[in-house]
Amino acid sequence: MARPAWHHEALELGLVAAGAIPGALLRWQLETLGHSWVGGLRGAAESDLLANLLGSLLIGVLFGIRPPRPRLLLLGAIGFCGSLTTFSSWMLELARAWSHGQGPAALSVLVVSLLGGVLAFGLGYGAIRLGTRR
């Protein structure tokens, strides 16, 4: 007997939620450490950058796994990395820095985050693809 459609959706929702909780907790810890190590707005921007680069690297790794594993992508990429790398927090920290007269620093974080995120994804993807060719 086939399982009802809601069963499949509930499983997917559970995977996303199970990944999101540790991702959000790691994000919070990075933010806390950023404030204590660097201090102030700069610490928040650096912790955002670290979270976004780490998440981009991990998404690259997960995306590079062959054959594709949809459940792993739900758990790791959408759940964990989705809550670890938050666009809204990134924009908030950039706006705060800008409003406190740190416009050039905010702009540099924006550029480094975008370029670094693409590079981190590529490194993760390339590493897993290279490792699985052997």
JSON list of C-alpha atoms in Angstrom, two decimals:
[
{"chain": "A", "resi": 1, "resn": "MET", "atom": "CA", "xyz": [0.00, 0.00, 0.00]},
{"chain": "A", "resi": 2, "resn": "ALA", "atom": "CA", "xyz": [1.36, 3.40, -1.00]},
{"chain": "A", "resi": 3, "resn": "ARG", "atom": "CA", "xyz": [1.92, 6.02, 1.64]},
{"chain": "A", "resi": 4, "resn": "PRO", "atom": "CA", "xyz": [-0.19, 9.17, 1.42]},
{"chain": "A", "resi": 5, "resn": "ALA", "atom": "CA", "xyz": [1.35, 12.29, -0.12]},
{"chain": "A", "resi": 6, "resn": "TRP", "atom": "CA", "xyz": [1.35, 14.11, 3.22]},
{"chain": "A", "resi": 7, "resn": "HIS", "atom": "CA", "xyz": [3.69, 11.45, 4.62]},
{"chain": "A", "resi": 8, "resn": "HIS", "atom": "CA", "xyz": [6.37, 12.39, 2.07]},
{"chain": "A", "resi": 9, "resn": "GLU", "atom": "CA", "xyz": [5.88, 16.11, 2.75]},
{"chain": "A", "resi": 10, "resn": "ALA", "atom": "CA", "xyz": [6.06, 15.55, 6.51]},
{"chain": "A", "resi": 11, "resn": "LEU", "atom": "CA", "xyz": [9.34, 13.67, 6.08]},
{"chain": "A", "resi": 12, "resn": "GLU", "atom": "CA", "xyz": [10.78, 16.52, 3.99]},
{"chain": "A", "resi": 13, "resn": "LEU", "atom": "CA", "xyz": [9.61, 19.11, 6.51]},
{"chain": "A", "resi": 14, "resn": "GLY", "atom": "CA", "xyz": [11.21, 17.10, 9.31]},
{"chain": "A", "resi": 15, "resn": "LEU", "atom": "CA", "xyz": [14.52, 16.95, 7.44]},
{"chain": "A", "resi": 16, "resn": "VAL", "atom": "CA", "xyz": [14.58, 20.71, 6.86]},
{"chain": "A", "resi": 17, "resn": "ALA", "atom": "CA", "xyz": [13.68, 21.40, 10.50]},
{"chain": "A", "resi": 18, "resn": "ALA", "atom": "CA", "xyz": [16.25, 18.91, 11.80]},
{"chain": "A", "resi": 19, "resn": "GLY", "atom": "CA", "xyz": [18.96, 20.67, 9.80]},
{"chain": "A", "resi": 20, "resn": "ALA", "atom": "CA", "xyz": [17.77, 24.19, 10.59]},
{"chain": "A", "resi": 21, "resn": "ILE", "atom": "CA", "xyz": [18.09, 23.87, 14.36]},
{"chain": "A", "resi": 22, "resn": "PRO", "atom": "CA", "xyz": [21.83, 23.13, 14.51]},
{"chain": "A", "resi": 23, "resn": "GLY", "atom": "CA", "xyz": [22.48, 25.61, 11.69]},
{"chain": "A", "resi": 24, "resn": "ALA", "atom": "CA", "xyz": [20.75, 28.38, 13.62]},
{"chain": "A", "resi": 25, "resn": "LEU", "atom": "CA", "xyz": [22.59, 27.45, 16.82]},
{"chain": "A", "resi": 26, "resn": "LEU", "atom": "CA", "xyz": [25.94, 27.57, 15.03]},
{"chain": "A", "resi": 27, "resn": "ARG", "atom": "CA", "xyz": [25.01, 30.94, 13.54]},
{"chain": "A", "resi": 28, "resn": "TRP", "atom": "CA", "xyz": [24.18, 32.26, 17.01]},
{"chain": "A", "resi": 29, "resn": "GLN", "atom": "CA", "xyz": [27.48, 30.94, 18.40]},
{"chain": "A", "resi": 30, "resn": "LEU", "atom": "CA", "xyz": [29.45, 32.56, 15.58]},
{"chain": "A", "resi": 31, "resn": "GLU", "atom": "CA", "xyz": [27.69, 35.86, 16.29]},
{"chain": "A", "resi": 32, "resn": "THR", "atom": "CA", "xyz": [28.45, 35.58, 20.01]},
{"chain": "A", "resi": 33, "resn": "LEU", "atom": "CA", "xyz": [32.10, 34.73, 19.36]},
{"chain": "A", "resi": 34, "resn": "GLY", "atom": "CA", "xyz": [32.42, 37.54, 16.82]},
{"chain": "A", "resi": 35, "resn": "HIS", "atom": "CA", "xyz": [31.21, 40.09, 19.34]},
{"chain": "A", "resi": 36, "resn": "SER", "atom": "CA", "xyz": [33.49, 38.80, 22.09]},
{"chain": "A", "resi": 37, "resn": "TRP", "atom": "CA", "xyz": [36.64, 38.36, 19.96]},
{"chain": "A", "resi": 38, "resn": "VAL", "atom": "CA", "xyz": [36.47, 41.41, 17.70]},
{"chain": "A", "resi": 39, "resn": "GLY", "atom": "CA", "xyz": [33.84, 43.51, 19.39]},
{"chain": "A", "resi": 40, "resn": "GLY", "atom": "CA", "xyz": [31.06, 45.78, 18.23]},
{"chain": "A", "resi": 41, "resn": "LEU", "atom": "CA", "xyz": [29.70, 46.03, 14.73]},
{"chain": "A", "resi": 42, "resn": "ARG", "atom": "CA", "xyz": [32.88, 44.76, 13.18]},
{"chain": "A", "resi": 43, "resn": "GLY", "atom": "CA", "xyz": [32.56, 41.47, 15.04]},
{"chain": "A", "resi": 44, "resn": "ALA", "atom": "CA", "xyz": [29.02, 41.03, 13.75]},
{"chain": "A", "resi": 45, "resn": "ALA", "atom": "CA", "xyz": [30.09, 41.66, 10.16]},
{"chain": "A", "resi": 46, "resn": "GLU", "atom": "CA", "xyz": [32.98, 39.21, 10.45]},
{"chain": "A", "resi": 47, "resn": "SER", "atom": "CA", "xyz": [30.82, 36.52, 12.00]},
{"chain": "A", "resi": 48, "resn": "ASP", "atom": "CA", "xyz": [28.27, 37.00, 9.19]},
{"chain": "A", "resi": 49, "resn": "LEU", "atom": "CA", "xyz": [31.06, 36.67, 6.64]},
{"chain": "A", "resi": 50, "resn": "LEU", "atom": "CA", "xyz": [32.37, 33.51, 8.28]},
{"chain": "A", "resi": 51, "resn": "ALA", "atom": "CA", "xyz": [28.90, 31.95, 8.46]},
{"chain": "A", "resi": 52, "resn": "ASN", "atom": "CA", "xyz": [28.15, 32.77, 4.83]},
{"chain": "A", "resi": 53, "resn": "LEU", "atom": "CA", "xyz": [31.49, 31.45, 3.57]},
{"chain": "A", "resi": 54, "resn": "LEU", "atom": "CA", "xyz": [31.22, 28.28, 5.65]},
{"chain": "A", "resi": 55, "resn": "GLY", "atom": "CA", "xyz": [27.67, 27.69, 4.44]},
{"chain": "A", "resi": 56, "resn": "SER", "atom": "CA", "xyz": [28.63, 28.32, 0.81]},
{"chain": "A", "resi": 57, "resn": "LEU", "atom": "CA", "xyz": [31.49, 25.83, 1.09]},
{"chain": "A", "resi": 58, "resn": "LEU", "atom": "CA", "xyz": [29.20, 23.20, 2.60]},
{"chain": "A", "resi": 59, "resn": "ILE", "atom": "CA", "xyz": [26.51, 23.77, -0.03]},
{"chain": "A", "resi": 60, "resn": "GLY", "atom": "CA", "xyz": [29.17, 23.25, -2.70]},
{"chain": "A", "resi": 61, "resn": "VAL", "atom": "CA", "xyz": [30.17, 19.95, -1.09]},
{"chain": "A", "resi": 62, "resn": "LEU", "atom": "CA", "xyz": [26.57, 18.77, -0.76]},
{"chain": "A", "resi": 63, "resn": "PHE", "atom": "CA", "xyz": [25.71, 19.82, -4.32]},
{"chain": "A", "resi": 64, "resn": "GLY", "atom": "CA", "xyz": [28.75, 18.00, -5.67]},
{"chain": "A", "resi": 65, "resn": "ILE", "atom": "CA", "xyz": [27.87, 14.60, -4.20]},
{"chain": "A", "resi": 66, "resn": "ARG", "atom": "CA", "xyz": [26.95, 12.11, -6.92]},
{"chain": "A", "resi": 67, "resn": "PRO", "atom": "CA", "xyz": [24.50, 10.61, -7.30]},
{"chain": "A", "resi": 68, "resn": "PRO", "atom": "CA", "xyz": [22.44, 13.50, -5.94]},
{"chain": "A", "resi": 69, "resn": "ARG", "atom": "CA", "xyz": [20.83, 12.81, -2.59]},
{"chain": "A", "resi": 70, "resn": "PRO", "atom": "CA", "xyz": [17.67, 14.92, -2.30]},
{"chain": "A", "resi": 71, "resn": "ARG", "atom": "CA", "xyz": [17.17, 14.13, 1.40]},
{"chain": "A", "resi": 72, "resn": "LEU", "atom": "CA", "xyz": [20.73, 15.16, 2.21]},
{"chain": "A", "resi": 73, "resn": "LEU", "atom": "CA", "xyz": [20.16, 18.43, 0.33]},
{"chain": "A", "resi": 74, "resn": "LEU", "atom": "CA", "xyz": [16.98, 19.05, 2.33]},
{"chain": "A", "resi": 75, "resn": "LEU", "atom": "CA", "xyz": [18.74, 18.38, 5.63]},
{"chain": "A", "resi": 76, "resn": "GLY", "atom": "CA", "xyz": [22.12, 19.96, 4.92]},
{"chain": "A", "resi": 77, "resn": "ALA", "atom": "CA", "xyz": [21.72, 22.61, 2.23]},
{"chain": "A", "resi": 78, "resn": "ILE", "atom": "CA", "xyz": [18.21, 23.91, 2.85]},
{"chain": "A", "resi": 79, "resn": "GLY", "atom": "CA", "xyz": [17.92, 23.20, 6.58]},
{"chain": "A", "resi": 80, "resn": "PHE", "atom": "CA", "xyz": [21.40, 23.57, 8.07]},
{"chain": "A", "resi": 81, "resn": "CYS", "atom": "CA", "xyz": [22.96, 26.01, 5.60]},
{"chain": "A", "resi": 82, "resn": "GLY", "atom": "CA", "xyz": [19.72, 27.91, 5.13]},
{"chain": "A", "resi": 83, "resn": "SER", "atom": "CA", "xyz": [19.64, 28.85, 8.80]},
{"chain": "A", "resi": 84, "resn": "LEU", "atom": "CA", "xyz": [23.41, 29.27, 9.06]},
{"chain": "A", "resi": 85, "resn": "THR", "atom": "CA", "xyz": [23.64, 31.68, 6.14]},
{"chain": "A", "resi": 86, "resn": "THR", "atom": "CA", "xyz": [20.97, 34.29, 6.49]},
{"chain": "A", "resi": 87, "resn": "PHE", "atom": "CA", "xyz": [20.67, 37.09, 3.99]},
{"chain": "A", "resi": 88, "resn": "SER", "atom": "CA", "xyz": [18.57, 39.17, 6.37]},
{"chain": "A", "resi": 89, "resn": "SER", "atom": "CA", "xyz": [21.21, 39.14, 9.13]},
{"chain": "A", "resi": 90, "resn": "TRP", "atom": "CA", "xyz": [23.86, 40.02, 6.60]},
{"chain": "A", "resi": 91, "resn": "MET", "atom": "CA", "xyz": [21.86, 43.00, 5.36]},
{"chain": "A", "resi": 92, "resn": "LEU", "atom": "CA", "xyz": [21.09, 44.12, 8.92]},
{"chain": "A", "resi": 93, "resn": "GLU", "atom": "CA", "xyz": [24.76, 44.12, 9.91]},
{"chain": "A", "resi": 94, "resn": "LEU", "atom": "CA", "xyz": [25.75, 45.98, 6.74]},
{"chain": "A", "resi": 95, "resn": "ALA", "atom": "CA", "xyz": [23.04, 48.59, 7.36]},
{"chain": "A", "resi": 96, "resn": "ARG", "atom": "CA", "xyz": [24.17, 49.02, 10.98]},
{"chain": "A", "resi": 97, "resn": "ALA", "atom": "CA", "xyz": [27.77, 49.50, 9.92]},
{"chain": "A", "resi": 98, "resn": "TRP", "atom": "CA", "xyz": [26.73, 51.98, 7.24]},
{"chain": "A", "resi": 99, "resn": "SER", "atom": "CA", "xyz": [24.59, 53.97, 9.67]},
{"chain": "A", "resi": 100, "resn": "HIS", "atom": "CA", "xyz": [27.52, 54.20, 12.10]},
{"chain": "A", "resi": 101, "resn": "GLY", "atom": "CA", "xyz": [29.78, 55.79, 9.51]},
{"chain": "A", "resi": 102, "resn": "GLN", "atom": "CA", "xyz": [31.50, 52.59, 8.46]},
{"chain": "A", "resi": 103, "resn": "GLY", "atom": "CA", "xyz": [30.38, 52.72, 4.83]},
{"chain": "A", "resi": 104, "resn": "PRO", "atom": "CA", "xyz": [33.67, 51.63, 3.24]},
{"chain": "A", "resi": 105, "resn": "ALA", "atom": "CA", "xyz": [33.95, 48.68, 5.64]},
{"chain": "A", "resi": 106, "resn": "ALA", "atom": "CA", "xyz": [30.33, 47.68, 4.91]},
{"chain": "A", "resi": 107, "resn": "LEU", "atom": "CA", "xyz": [30.97, 47.86, 1.17]},
{"chain": "A", "resi": 108, "resn": "SER", "atom": "CA", "xyz": [34.11, 45.76, 1.48]},
{"chain": "A", "resi": 109, "resn": "VAL", "atom": "CA", "xyz": [32.23, 43.11, 3.50]},
{"chain": "A", "resi": 110, "resn": "LEU", "atom": "CA", "xyz": [29.55, 43.06, 0.79]},
{"chain": "A", "resi": 111, "resn": "VAL", "atom": "CA", "xyz": [32.07, 42.52, -2.01]},
{"chain": "A", "resi": 112, "resn": "VAL", "atom": "CA", "xyz": [34.16, 39.98, -0.09]},
{"chain": "A", "resi": 113, "resn": "SER", "atom": "CA", "xyz": [31.01, 38.08, 0.92]},
{"chain": "A", "resi": 114, "resn": "LEU", "atom": "CA", "xyz": [29.70, 37.82, -2.62]},
{"chain": "A", "resi": 115, "resn": "LEU", "atom": "CA", "xyz": [32.99, 36.89, -4.25]},
{"chain": "A", "resi": 116, "resn": "GLY", "atom": "CA", "xyz": [34.05, 34.71, -1.34]},
{"chain": "A", "resi": 117, "resn": "GLY", "atom": "CA", "xyz": [30.72, 32.89, -1.32]},
{"chain": "A", "resi": 118, "resn": "VAL", "atom": "CA", "xyz": [31.02, 31.98, -4.99]},
{"chain": "A", "resi": 119, "resn": "LEU", "atom": "CA", "xyz": [34.64, 30.92, -4.48]},
{"chain": "A", "resi": 120, "resn": "ALA", "atom": "CA", "xyz": [33.79, 28.87, -1.37]},
{"chain": "A", "resi": 121, "resn": "PHE", "atom": "CA", "xyz": [30.97, 27.09, -3.22]},
{"chain": "A", "resi": 122, "resn": "GLY", "atom": "CA", "xyz": [33.35, 26.33, -6.07]},
{"chain": "A", "resi": 123, "resn": "LEU", "atom": "CA", "xyz": [36.00, 25.00, -3.70]},
{"chain": "A", "resi": 124, "resn": "GLY", "atom": "CA", "xyz": [33.53, 22.74, -1.93]},
{"chain": "A", "resi": 125, "resn": "TYR", "atom": "CA", "xyz": [32.02, 21.50, -5.17]},
{"chain": "A", "resi": 126, "resn": "GLY", "atom": "CA", "xyz": [35.40, 20.99, -6.81]},
{"chain": "A", "resi": 127, "resn": "ALA", "atom": "CA", "xyz": [36.84, 19.17, -3.80]},
{"chain": "A", "resi": 128, "resn": "ILE", "atom": "CA", "xyz": [33.99, 16.68, -3.59]},
{"chain": "A", "resi": 129, "resn": "ARG", "atom": "CA", "xyz": [33.94, 16.09, -7.35]},
{"chain": "A", "resi": 130, "resn": "LEU", "atom": "CA", "xyz": [37.71, 15.60, -7.43]},
{"chain": "A", "resi": 131, "resn": "GLY", "atom": "CA", "xyz": [37.55, 13.27, -4.44]},
{"chain": "A", "resi": 132, "resn": "THR", "atom": "CA", "xyz": [34.81, 11.11, -5.95]},
{"chain": "A", "resi": 133, "resn": "ARG", "atom": "CA", "xyz": [36.54, 10.64, -9.33]},
{"chain": "A", "resi": 134, "resn": "ARG", "atom": "CA", "xyz": [39.07, 8.27, -7.83]}
]
